Amino acid sequence: MSRKKITLIGGGQIGGVLAQLIAQRQLGDVVMFDIVEDLPQGKTLDIAEASRIGGFDTKVEGTNDYRDIAGSDLVIITAGLPRKPGMSRDDLLSTNSKIMKSVAEGVKANAPDTIVIIISNPLDAMVTLFKKVTGFPHNRVIGQAGVLDSSRFSSFIAWELGVSVKDINTMVLGGHGDTMVPIVRYANVNGIPVMELLERKYGDAAKAKEVMDAMVTRTKKAGGEVLALLKTGSAYYSPASSAITMAEAIIYDEKRLLPVCAYLQGEFGVDGYYVGVPAVLGATGVEKVVEFALDEEEQSALDNSINAVKTLVADMERLGF
Ligand code: TXD
């Protein structure tokens, strides 16, 4: 089996962690593209010089020339500004739309057959724009948000219950913004509902609900919590790890069922928008969007989140993208 070629567009904080994780796991040869001269060359050289220690023979190279991304099997895009404290993800719309348009043109011209994972914010709009500019099939254009948001939710539950996070399963759906929808009803510890365990812990349903509500709120605001502490930029270790989970599902054809930003054609009552939903990820990208019954409260929360995505996309179109 020949090695996969994985291109990173954006050699900033997330791009750097991605390159290191891909090298250490020998997922494929890495090309890191950035518009800043010497930055991707310097970062990748630094990572490559650890190859003896990390024990990897895969290549890690940097470039400022789109021609070097030719033949990519997978492209992961982090190009764009991150938030500064006090900003919402949507505040990045105008600047990052410009960047995403140029990235989409570069990828379309040089790696037309690749699968693409987009991380740049505002996520749902950036995925929509990339798809629009490239005309790539929907299954090959995917956004990363839900894997991270679910990991955050799972971490909070594990810390609260004092059990291994490996046994926690959660899903966060909807747009990657304040309206995201953590699905509480199906949050479980190896099949046991989290709500039941909270009720047993506190011996009081009202207190259990209060604790869960706090974890849901913290999940929705988790990106902002890290941002407020870092001050100079937003989270990058956990977003990079989340994209690696998706990349592995695609490269190893794992058919993992993960919450990802996928294009909907009638599923969950939505047509023609990219929204965070459960989907099967395999060798061809999004192989299937998986629907399940939502109760009234969940459906209305998801509808609210979808409306936020629609507003964001309309704002982007009003800006001429
Ligand atoms: O889960 C998620 N989806 C996210 C998304 C979680 C956290 C942060 N998320 C977003 O990812 C964040 O709001 C940003 O929009 C992106 C990238 O975050 P990162 O922290 O990596 O930002 P950096 O360090 O500023 O890196 C961005 C790089 C930087 O090196 C720029 O020079 C480069 O993008 N850049 C470009 N590369 C290629 N082409 C163009 N046009 C370009 N413009 C800037």
GROMACS .gro file of C-alpha atoms and ligand atoms in nm:
model
  365
    1MET     CA    1   0.000   0.000   0.000
    2SER     CA    2   0.148   0.332  -0.098
    3ARG     CA    3   0.147   0.608   0.157
    4LYS     CA    4  -0.138   0.854   0.168
    5LYS     CA    5  -0.068   1.220   0.099
    6ILE     CA    6  -0.227   1.453   0.352
    7THR     CA    7  -0.222   1.826   0.289
    8LEU     CA    8  -0.271   2.084   0.561
    9ILE     CA    9  -0.384   2.424   0.438
   10GLY     CA   10  -0.288   2.659   0.719
   11GLY     CA   11   0.028   2.615   0.920
   12GLY     CA   12  -0.079   2.796   1.235
   13GLN     CA   13  -0.158   2.650   1.574
   14ILE     CA   14  -0.399   2.376   1.467
   15GLY     CA   15  -0.199   2.304   1.150
   16GLY     CA   16   0.117   2.251   1.354
   17VAL     CA   17  -0.042   2.005   1.596
   18LEU     CA   18  -0.205   1.824   1.304
   19ALA     CA   19   0.131   1.782   1.130
   20GLN     CA   20   0.291   1.640   1.443
   21LEU     CA   21   0.004   1.399   1.514
   22ILE     CA   22  -0.005   1.276   1.153
   23ALA     CA   23   0.371   1.219   1.155
   24GLN     CA   24   0.371   1.039   1.489
   25ARG     CA   25   0.088   0.813   1.378
   26GLN     CA   26   0.240   0.767   1.032
   27LEU     CA   27  -0.099   0.837   0.880
   28GLY     CA   28   0.063   0.961   0.561
   29ASP     CA   29   0.312   1.205   0.410
   30VAL     CA   30   0.234   1.563   0.512
   31VAL     CA   31   0.245   1.876   0.298
   32MET     CA   32   0.177   2.194   0.494
   33PHE     CA   33   0.075   2.497   0.287
   34ASP     CA   34   0.060   2.852   0.421
   35ILE     CA   35   0.075   3.196   0.258
   36VAL     CA   36   0.330   3.315   0.513
   37GLU     CA   37   0.674   3.263   0.365
   38ASP     CA   38   0.902   3.017   0.547
   39LEU     CA   39   0.648   2.941   0.822
   40PRO     CA   40   0.531   2.601   0.691
   41GLN     CA   41   0.888   2.512   0.592
   42GLY     CA   42   1.013   2.594   0.942
   43LYS     CA   43   0.736   2.411   1.128
   44THR     CA   44   0.762   2.099   0.919
   45LEU     CA   45   1.142   2.094   0.939
   46ASP     CA   46   1.115   2.112   1.317
   47ILE     CA   47   0.869   1.820   1.322
   48ALA     CA   48   1.067   1.616   1.065
   49GLU     CA   49   1.385   1.651   1.269
   50ALA     CA   50   1.210   1.455   1.547
   51SER     CA   51   1.160   1.160   1.311
   52ARG     CA   52   1.439   0.953   1.471
   53ILE     CA   53   1.288   1.005   1.814
   54GLY     CA   54   0.931   0.953   1.697
   55GLY     CA   55   1.035   0.665   1.474
   56PHE     CA   56   0.855   0.781   1.161
   57ASP     CA   57   0.971   0.765   0.800
   58THR     CA   58   0.678   0.959   0.660
   59LYS     CA   59   0.765   1.292   0.498
   60VAL     CA   60   0.669   1.627   0.651
   61GLU     CA   61   0.722   1.920   0.417
   62GLY     CA   62   0.617   2.284   0.396
   63THR     CA   63   0.529   2.497   0.095
   64ASN     CA   64   0.390   2.828  -0.028
   65ASP     CA   65   0.308   2.683  -0.368
   66TYR     CA   66  -0.030   2.523  -0.433
   67ARG     CA   67   0.120   2.299  -0.700
   68ASP     CA   68   0.279   2.093  -0.421
   69ILE     CA   69  -0.061   1.972  -0.301
   70ALA     CA   70  -0.124   1.777  -0.624
   71GLY     CA   71  -0.226   1.417  -0.566
   72SER     CA   72  -0.351   1.473  -0.210
   73ASP     CA   73  -0.578   1.202  -0.073
   74LEU     CA   74  -0.695   1.423   0.211
   75VAL     CA   75  -0.680   1.800   0.265
   76ILE     CA   76  -0.741   1.948   0.610
   77ILE     CA   77  -0.809   2.320   0.612
   78THR     CA   78  -0.737   2.547   0.908
   79ALA     CA   79  -0.655   2.862   0.711
   80GLY     CA   80  -0.822   3.167   0.859
   81LEU     CA   81  -0.813   3.388   1.163
   82PRO     CA   82  -0.898   3.248   1.503
   83ARG     CA   83  -1.116   3.438   1.751
   84LYS     CA   84  -0.982   3.691   1.999
   85PRO     CA   85  -1.145   3.712   2.344
   86GLY     CA   86  -1.489   3.873   2.320
   87MET     CA   87  -1.542   3.769   1.958
   88SER     CA   88  -1.803   3.521   1.843
   89ARG     CA   89  -1.716   3.268   1.574
   90ASP     CA   90  -1.947   3.457   1.340
   91ASP     CA   91  -1.738   3.775   1.379
   92LEU     CA   92  -1.479   3.605   1.160
   93LEU     CA   93  -1.717   3.571   0.867
   94SER     CA   94  -1.593   3.842   0.632
   95THR     CA   95  -1.216   3.785   0.667
   96ASN     CA   96  -1.231   3.409   0.668
   97SER     CA   97  -1.473   3.392   0.373
   98LYS     CA   98  -1.213   3.573   0.163
   99ILE     CA   99  -0.944   3.332   0.277
  100MET     CA  100  -1.165   3.025   0.225
  101LYS     CA  101  -1.256   3.133  -0.128
  102SER     CA  102  -0.890   3.152  -0.227
  103VAL     CA  103  -0.816   2.820  -0.055
  104ALA     CA  104  -1.107   2.651  -0.233
  105GLU     CA  105  -0.979   2.779  -0.569
  106GLY     CA  106  -0.629   2.649  -0.490
  107VAL     CA  107  -0.754   2.307  -0.387
  108LYS     CA  108  -0.991   2.277  -0.681
  109ALA     CA  109  -0.716   2.359  -0.931
  110ASN     CA  110  -0.449   2.137  -0.779
  111ALA     CA  111  -0.614   1.848  -0.592
  112PRO     CA  112  -0.954   1.801  -0.757
  113ASP     CA  113  -1.005   1.443  -0.637
  114THR     CA  114  -0.926   1.488  -0.270
  115ILE     CA  115  -1.150   1.450   0.033
  116VAL     CA  116  -1.157   1.768   0.244
  117ILE     CA  117  -1.202   1.826   0.616
  118ILE     CA  118  -1.263   2.190   0.705
  119ILE     CA  119  -1.189   2.330   1.050
  120SER     CA  120  -1.182   2.708   0.990
  121ASN     CA  121  -1.451   2.918   1.157
  122PRO     CA  122  -1.732   3.009   1.128
  123LEU     CA  123  -1.738   2.641   1.049
  124ASP     CA  124  -2.077   2.580   0.892
  125ALA     CA  125  -2.041   2.878   0.659
  126MET     CA  126  -1.683   2.791   0.561
  127VAL     CA  127  -1.783   2.437   0.463
  128THR     CA  128  -2.076   2.574   0.262
  129LEU     CA  129  -1.850   2.821   0.082
  130PHE     CA  130  -1.581   2.563   0.006
  131LYS     CA  131  -1.842   2.330  -0.143
  132LYS     CA  132  -1.991   2.615  -0.347
  133VAL     CA  133  -1.659   2.733  -0.492
  134THR     CA  134  -1.521   2.386  -0.573
  135GLY     CA  135  -1.840   2.208  -0.677
  136PHE     CA  136  -1.689   1.894  -0.520
  137PRO     CA  137  -1.945   1.622  -0.438
  138HIS     CA  138  -2.097   1.659  -0.090
  139ASN     CA  139  -1.950   1.338   0.045
  140ARG     CA  140  -1.598   1.475  -0.007
  141VAL     CA  141  -1.650   1.807   0.177
  142ILE     CA  142  -1.689   1.765   0.552
  143GLY     CA  143  -1.665   1.998   0.853
  144GLN     CA  144  -1.513   1.925   1.192
  145ALA     CA  145  -1.703   2.048   1.495
  146GLY     CA  146  -1.916   1.773   1.650
  147VAL     CA  147  -1.626   1.541   1.731
  148LEU     CA  148  -1.468   1.818   1.937
  149ASP     CA  149  -1.789   1.943   2.096
  150SER     CA  150  -1.880   1.583   2.190
  151SER     CA  151  -1.533   1.521   2.332
  152ARG     CA  152  -1.568   1.829   2.548
  153PHE     CA  153  -1.912   1.716   2.672
  154SER     CA  154  -1.776   1.363   2.740
  155SER     CA  155  -1.481   1.503   2.934
  156PHE     CA  156  -1.706   1.708   3.162
  157ILE     CA  157  -1.926   1.402   3.229
  158ALA     CA  158  -1.625   1.180   3.304
  159TRP     CA  159  -1.488   1.437   3.550
  160GLU     CA  160  -1.827   1.473   3.716
  161LEU     CA  161  -1.891   1.099   3.750
  162GLY     CA  162  -1.533   0.999   3.828
  163VAL     CA  163  -1.525   0.731   3.554
  164SER     CA  164  -1.299   0.683   3.254
  165VAL     CA  165  -1.382   0.906   2.961
  166LYS     CA  166  -1.327   0.600   2.740
  167ASP     CA  167  -1.661   0.466   2.856
  168ILE     CA  168  -1.857   0.785   2.786
  169ASN     CA  169  -2.055   0.825   2.465
  170THR     CA  170  -2.211   1.156   2.370
  171MET     CA  171  -2.318   1.341   2.061
  172VAL     CA  172  -2.342   1.712   1.999
  173LEU     CA  173  -2.539   1.809   1.689
  174GLY     CA  174  -2.632   2.129   1.504
  175GLY     CA  175  -2.417   2.425   1.409
  176HIS     CA  176  -2.075   2.496   1.562
  177GLY     CA  177  -2.191   2.795   1.762
  178ASP     CA  178  -2.373   2.886   2.078
  179THR     CA  179  -2.684   2.703   1.954
  180MET     CA  180  -2.517   2.361   1.930
  181VAL     CA  181  -2.727   2.075   2.069
  182PRO     CA  182  -2.574   1.826   2.315
  183ILE     CA  183  -2.807   1.525   2.314
  184VAL     CA  184  -2.855   1.459   2.686
  185ARG     CA  185  -3.103   1.172   2.651
  186TYR     CA  186  -2.851   0.944   2.481
  187ALA     CA  187  -2.542   1.046   2.679
  188ASN     CA  188  -2.433   0.722   2.842
  189VAL     CA  189  -2.159   0.539   3.029
  190ASN     CA  190  -2.123   0.209   2.846
  191GLY     CA  191  -2.497   0.211   2.783
  192ILE     CA  192  -2.610   0.339   3.125
  193PRO     CA  193  -2.784   0.677   3.085
  194VAL     CA  194  -2.578   0.958   3.238
  195MET     CA  195  -2.894   1.113   3.382
  196GLU     CA  196  -2.966   0.795   3.579
  197LEU     CA  197  -2.613   0.795   3.723
  198LEU     CA  198  -2.643   1.163   3.818
  199GLU     CA  199  -2.977   1.099   3.987
  200ARG     CA  200  -2.824   0.814   4.187
  201LYS     CA  201  -2.524   1.025   4.278
  202TYR     CA  202  -2.731   1.316   4.406
  203GLY     CA  203  -3.047   1.122   4.509
  204ASP     CA  204  -3.247   1.409   4.364
  205ALA     CA  205  -3.375   1.451   4.007
  206ALA     CA  206  -3.378   1.831   4.025
  207LYS     CA  207  -3.016   1.848   4.139
  208ALA     CA  208  -2.914   1.596   3.869
  209LYS     CA  209  -3.079   1.814   3.606
  210GLU     CA  210  -2.905   2.122   3.741
  211VAL     CA  211  -2.565   1.949   3.717
  212MET     CA  212  -2.638   1.828   3.364
  213ASP     CA  213  -2.760   2.173   3.256
  214ALA     CA  214  -2.432   2.320   3.379
  215MET     CA  215  -2.232   2.065   3.175
  216VAL     CA  216  -2.442   2.138   2.866
  217THR     CA  217  -2.382   2.511   2.907
  218ARG     CA  218  -2.011   2.459   2.961
  219THR     CA  219  -1.997   2.245   2.645
  220LYS     CA  220  -2.162   2.519   2.440
  221LYS     CA  221  -1.919   2.776   2.576
  222ALA     CA  222  -1.611   2.552   2.590
  223GLY     CA  223  -1.433   2.717   2.299
  224GLY     CA  224  -1.481   3.057   2.461
  225GLU     CA  225  -1.356   2.927   2.797
  226VAL     CA  226  -1.022   2.820   2.644
  227LEU     CA  227  -1.004   3.140   2.439
  228ALA     CA  228  -1.050   3.357   2.748
  229LEU     CA  229  -0.758   3.181   2.915
  230LEU     CA  230  -0.525   3.176   2.614
  231LYS     CA  231  -0.608   3.536   2.517
  232THR     CA  232  -0.399   3.534   2.199
  233GLY     CA  233  -0.591   3.267   2.005
  234SER     CA  234  -0.839   2.984   2.033
  235ALA     CA  235  -0.815   2.615   2.120
  236TYR     CA  236  -0.584   2.407   1.904
  237TYR     CA  237  -0.481   2.080   2.063
  238SER     CA  238  -0.834   1.942   2.089
  239PRO     CA  239  -0.951   2.065   1.746
  240ALA     CA  240  -0.646   1.899   1.587
  241SER     CA  241  -0.708   1.570   1.769
  242SER     CA  242  -1.071   1.578   1.658
  243ALA     CA  243  -0.976   1.617   1.294
  244ILE     CA  244  -0.730   1.327   1.330
  245THR     CA  245  -1.018   1.104   1.445
  246MET     CA  246  -1.203   1.194   1.125
  247ALA     CA  247  -0.892   1.154   0.910
  248GLU     CA  248  -0.829   0.805   1.048
  249ALA     CA  249  -1.191   0.705   0.987
  250ILE     CA  250  -1.146   0.805   0.622
  251ILE     CA  251  -0.795   0.671   0.564
  252TYR     CA  252  -0.860   0.336   0.730
  253ASP     CA  253  -1.218   0.313   0.596
  254GLU     CA  254  -1.342   0.261   0.950
  255LYS     CA  255  -1.712   0.343   0.888
  256ARG     CA  256  -1.715   0.531   1.217
  257LEU     CA  257  -2.042   0.694   1.315
  258LEU     CA  258  -1.937   1.043   1.424
  259PRO     CA  259  -2.109   1.379   1.456
  260VAL     CA  260  -1.975   1.582   1.163
  261CYS     CA  261  -2.082   1.882   0.961
  262ALA     CA  262  -2.243   1.712   0.659
  263TYR     CA  263  -2.470   1.819   0.376
  264LEU     CA  264  -2.836   1.741   0.437
  265GLN     CA  265  -3.083   1.647   0.169
  266GLY     CA  266  -3.403   1.608   0.366
  267GLU     CA  267  -3.253   1.436   0.672
  268PHE     CA  268  -3.368   1.583   1.005
  269GLY     CA  269  -3.611   1.795   0.802
  270VAL     CA  270  -3.332   2.001   0.642
  271ASP     CA  271  -3.260   2.038   0.275
  272GLY     CA  272  -2.958   2.203   0.118
  273TYR     CA  273  -2.755   2.300   0.427
  274TYR     CA  274  -2.444   2.180   0.602
  275VAL     CA  275  -2.524   2.098   0.967
  276GLY     CA  276  -2.371   1.882   1.240
  277VAL     CA  277  -2.535   1.538   1.232
  278PRO     CA  278  -2.432   1.175   1.289
  279ALA     CA  279  -2.273   1.032   0.977
  280VAL     CA  280  -2.075   0.726   0.874
  281LEU     CA  281  -1.720   0.820   0.770
  282GLY     CA  282  -1.525   0.586   0.545
  283ALA     CA  283  -1.297   0.575   0.245
  284THR     CA  284  -1.526   0.793   0.032
  285GLY     CA  285  -1.584   1.055   0.303
  286VAL     CA  286  -1.939   1.091   0.433
  287GLU     CA  287  -2.092   0.760   0.329
  288LYS     CA  288  -2.427   0.808   0.498
  289VAL     CA  289  -2.608   1.056   0.719
  290VAL     CA  290  -2.771   0.863   1.002
  291GLU     CA  291  -3.109   0.983   1.122
  292PHE     CA  292  -3.265   0.900   1.457
  293ALA     CA  293  -3.581   1.012   1.633
  294LEU     CA  294  -3.549   1.334   1.830
  295ASP     CA  295  -3.798   1.427   2.098
  296GLU     CA  296  -3.982   1.756   2.078
  297GLU     CA  297  -3.732   1.953   2.284
  298GLU     CA  298  -3.430   1.817   2.092
  299GLN     CA  299  -3.595   1.881   1.756
  300SER     CA  300  -3.679   2.238   1.851
  301ALA     CA  301  -3.321   2.296   1.975
  302LEU     CA  302  -3.190   2.153   1.648
  303ASP     CA  303  -3.433   2.368   1.447
  304ASN     CA  304  -3.306   2.672   1.637
  305SER     CA  305  -2.946   2.577   1.557
  306ILE     CA  306  -3.028   2.517   1.191
  307ASN     CA  307  -3.189   2.861   1.176
  308ALA     CA  308  -2.866   3.009   1.311
  309VAL     CA  309  -2.672   2.830   1.036
  310LYS     CA  310  -2.917   2.959   0.774
  311THR     CA  311  -2.875   3.316   0.902
  312LEU     CA  312  -2.497   3.281   0.892
  313VAL     CA  313  -2.502   3.149   0.536
  314ALA     CA  314  -2.739   3.431   0.431
  315ASP     CA  315  -2.503   3.686   0.590
  316MET     CA  316  -2.215   3.534   0.397
  317GLU     CA  317  -2.409   3.553   0.072
  318ARG     CA  318  -2.496   3.916   0.147
  319LEU     CA  319  -2.122   3.983   0.171
  320GLY     CA  320  -2.096   3.857  -0.186
  321PHE     CA  321  -1.968   3.501  -0.128
  322TXD     O1  322  -1.346   2.287   1.595
  322TXD     C1  323  -1.328   2.374   1.516
  322TXD     N1  324  -1.383   2.369   1.397
  322TXD     C2  325  -1.241   2.488   1.555
  322TXD     C3  326  -1.209   2.587   1.458
  322TXD     C4  327  -1.190   2.498   1.687
  322TXD     C5  328  -1.101   2.597   1.717
  322TXD     C6  329  -1.056   2.696   1.622
  322TXD     N2  330  -1.118   2.685   1.493
  322TXD     C7  331  -1.078   2.774   1.384
  322TXD     O2  332  -0.970   2.718   1.312
  322TXD     C8  333  -1.028   2.911   1.420
  322TXD     O3  334  -1.135   2.996   1.455
  322TXD     C9  335  -0.959   2.951   1.292
  322TXD     O4  336  -1.052   2.999   1.197
  322TXD    C10  337  -0.899   2.820   1.242
  322TXD    C11  338  -0.750   2.809   1.261
  322TXD     O5  339  -0.716   2.824   1.395
  322TXD     P1  340  -0.562   2.836   1.440
  322TXD     O6  341  -0.563   2.850   1.587
  322TXD     O7  342  -0.482   2.730   1.376
  322TXD     O8  343  -0.526   2.978   1.375
  322TXD     P2  344  -0.382   3.038   1.339
  322TXD     O9  345  -0.278   2.986   1.433
  322TXD    O10  346  -0.398   3.184   1.324
  322TXD    O11  347  -0.348   2.974   1.197
  322TXD    C12  348  -0.416   3.010   1.081
  322TXD    C13  349  -0.317   3.003   0.969
  322TXD    C14  350  -0.202   3.106   0.979
  322TXD    O12  351  -0.077   3.040   0.977
  322TXD    C15  352  -0.221   3.193   0.855
  322TXD    O13  353  -0.099   3.237   0.797
  322TXD    C16  354  -0.292   3.096   0.762
  322TXD    O14  355  -0.385   3.028   0.845
  322TXD     N3  356  -0.359   3.160   0.650
  322TXD    C17  357  -0.367   3.104   0.529
  322TXD     N4  358  -0.323   2.987   0.483
  322TXD    C18  359  -0.344   2.959   0.354
  322TXD     N5  360  -0.409   3.042   0.270
  322TXD    C19  361  -0.455   3.161   0.314
  322TXD     N6  362  -0.520   3.243   0.229
  322TXD    C20  363  -0.434   3.196   0.448
  322TXD     N7  364  -0.465   3.305   0.522
  322TXD    C21  365  -0.419   3.281   0.645
   0.00000   0.00000   0.00000
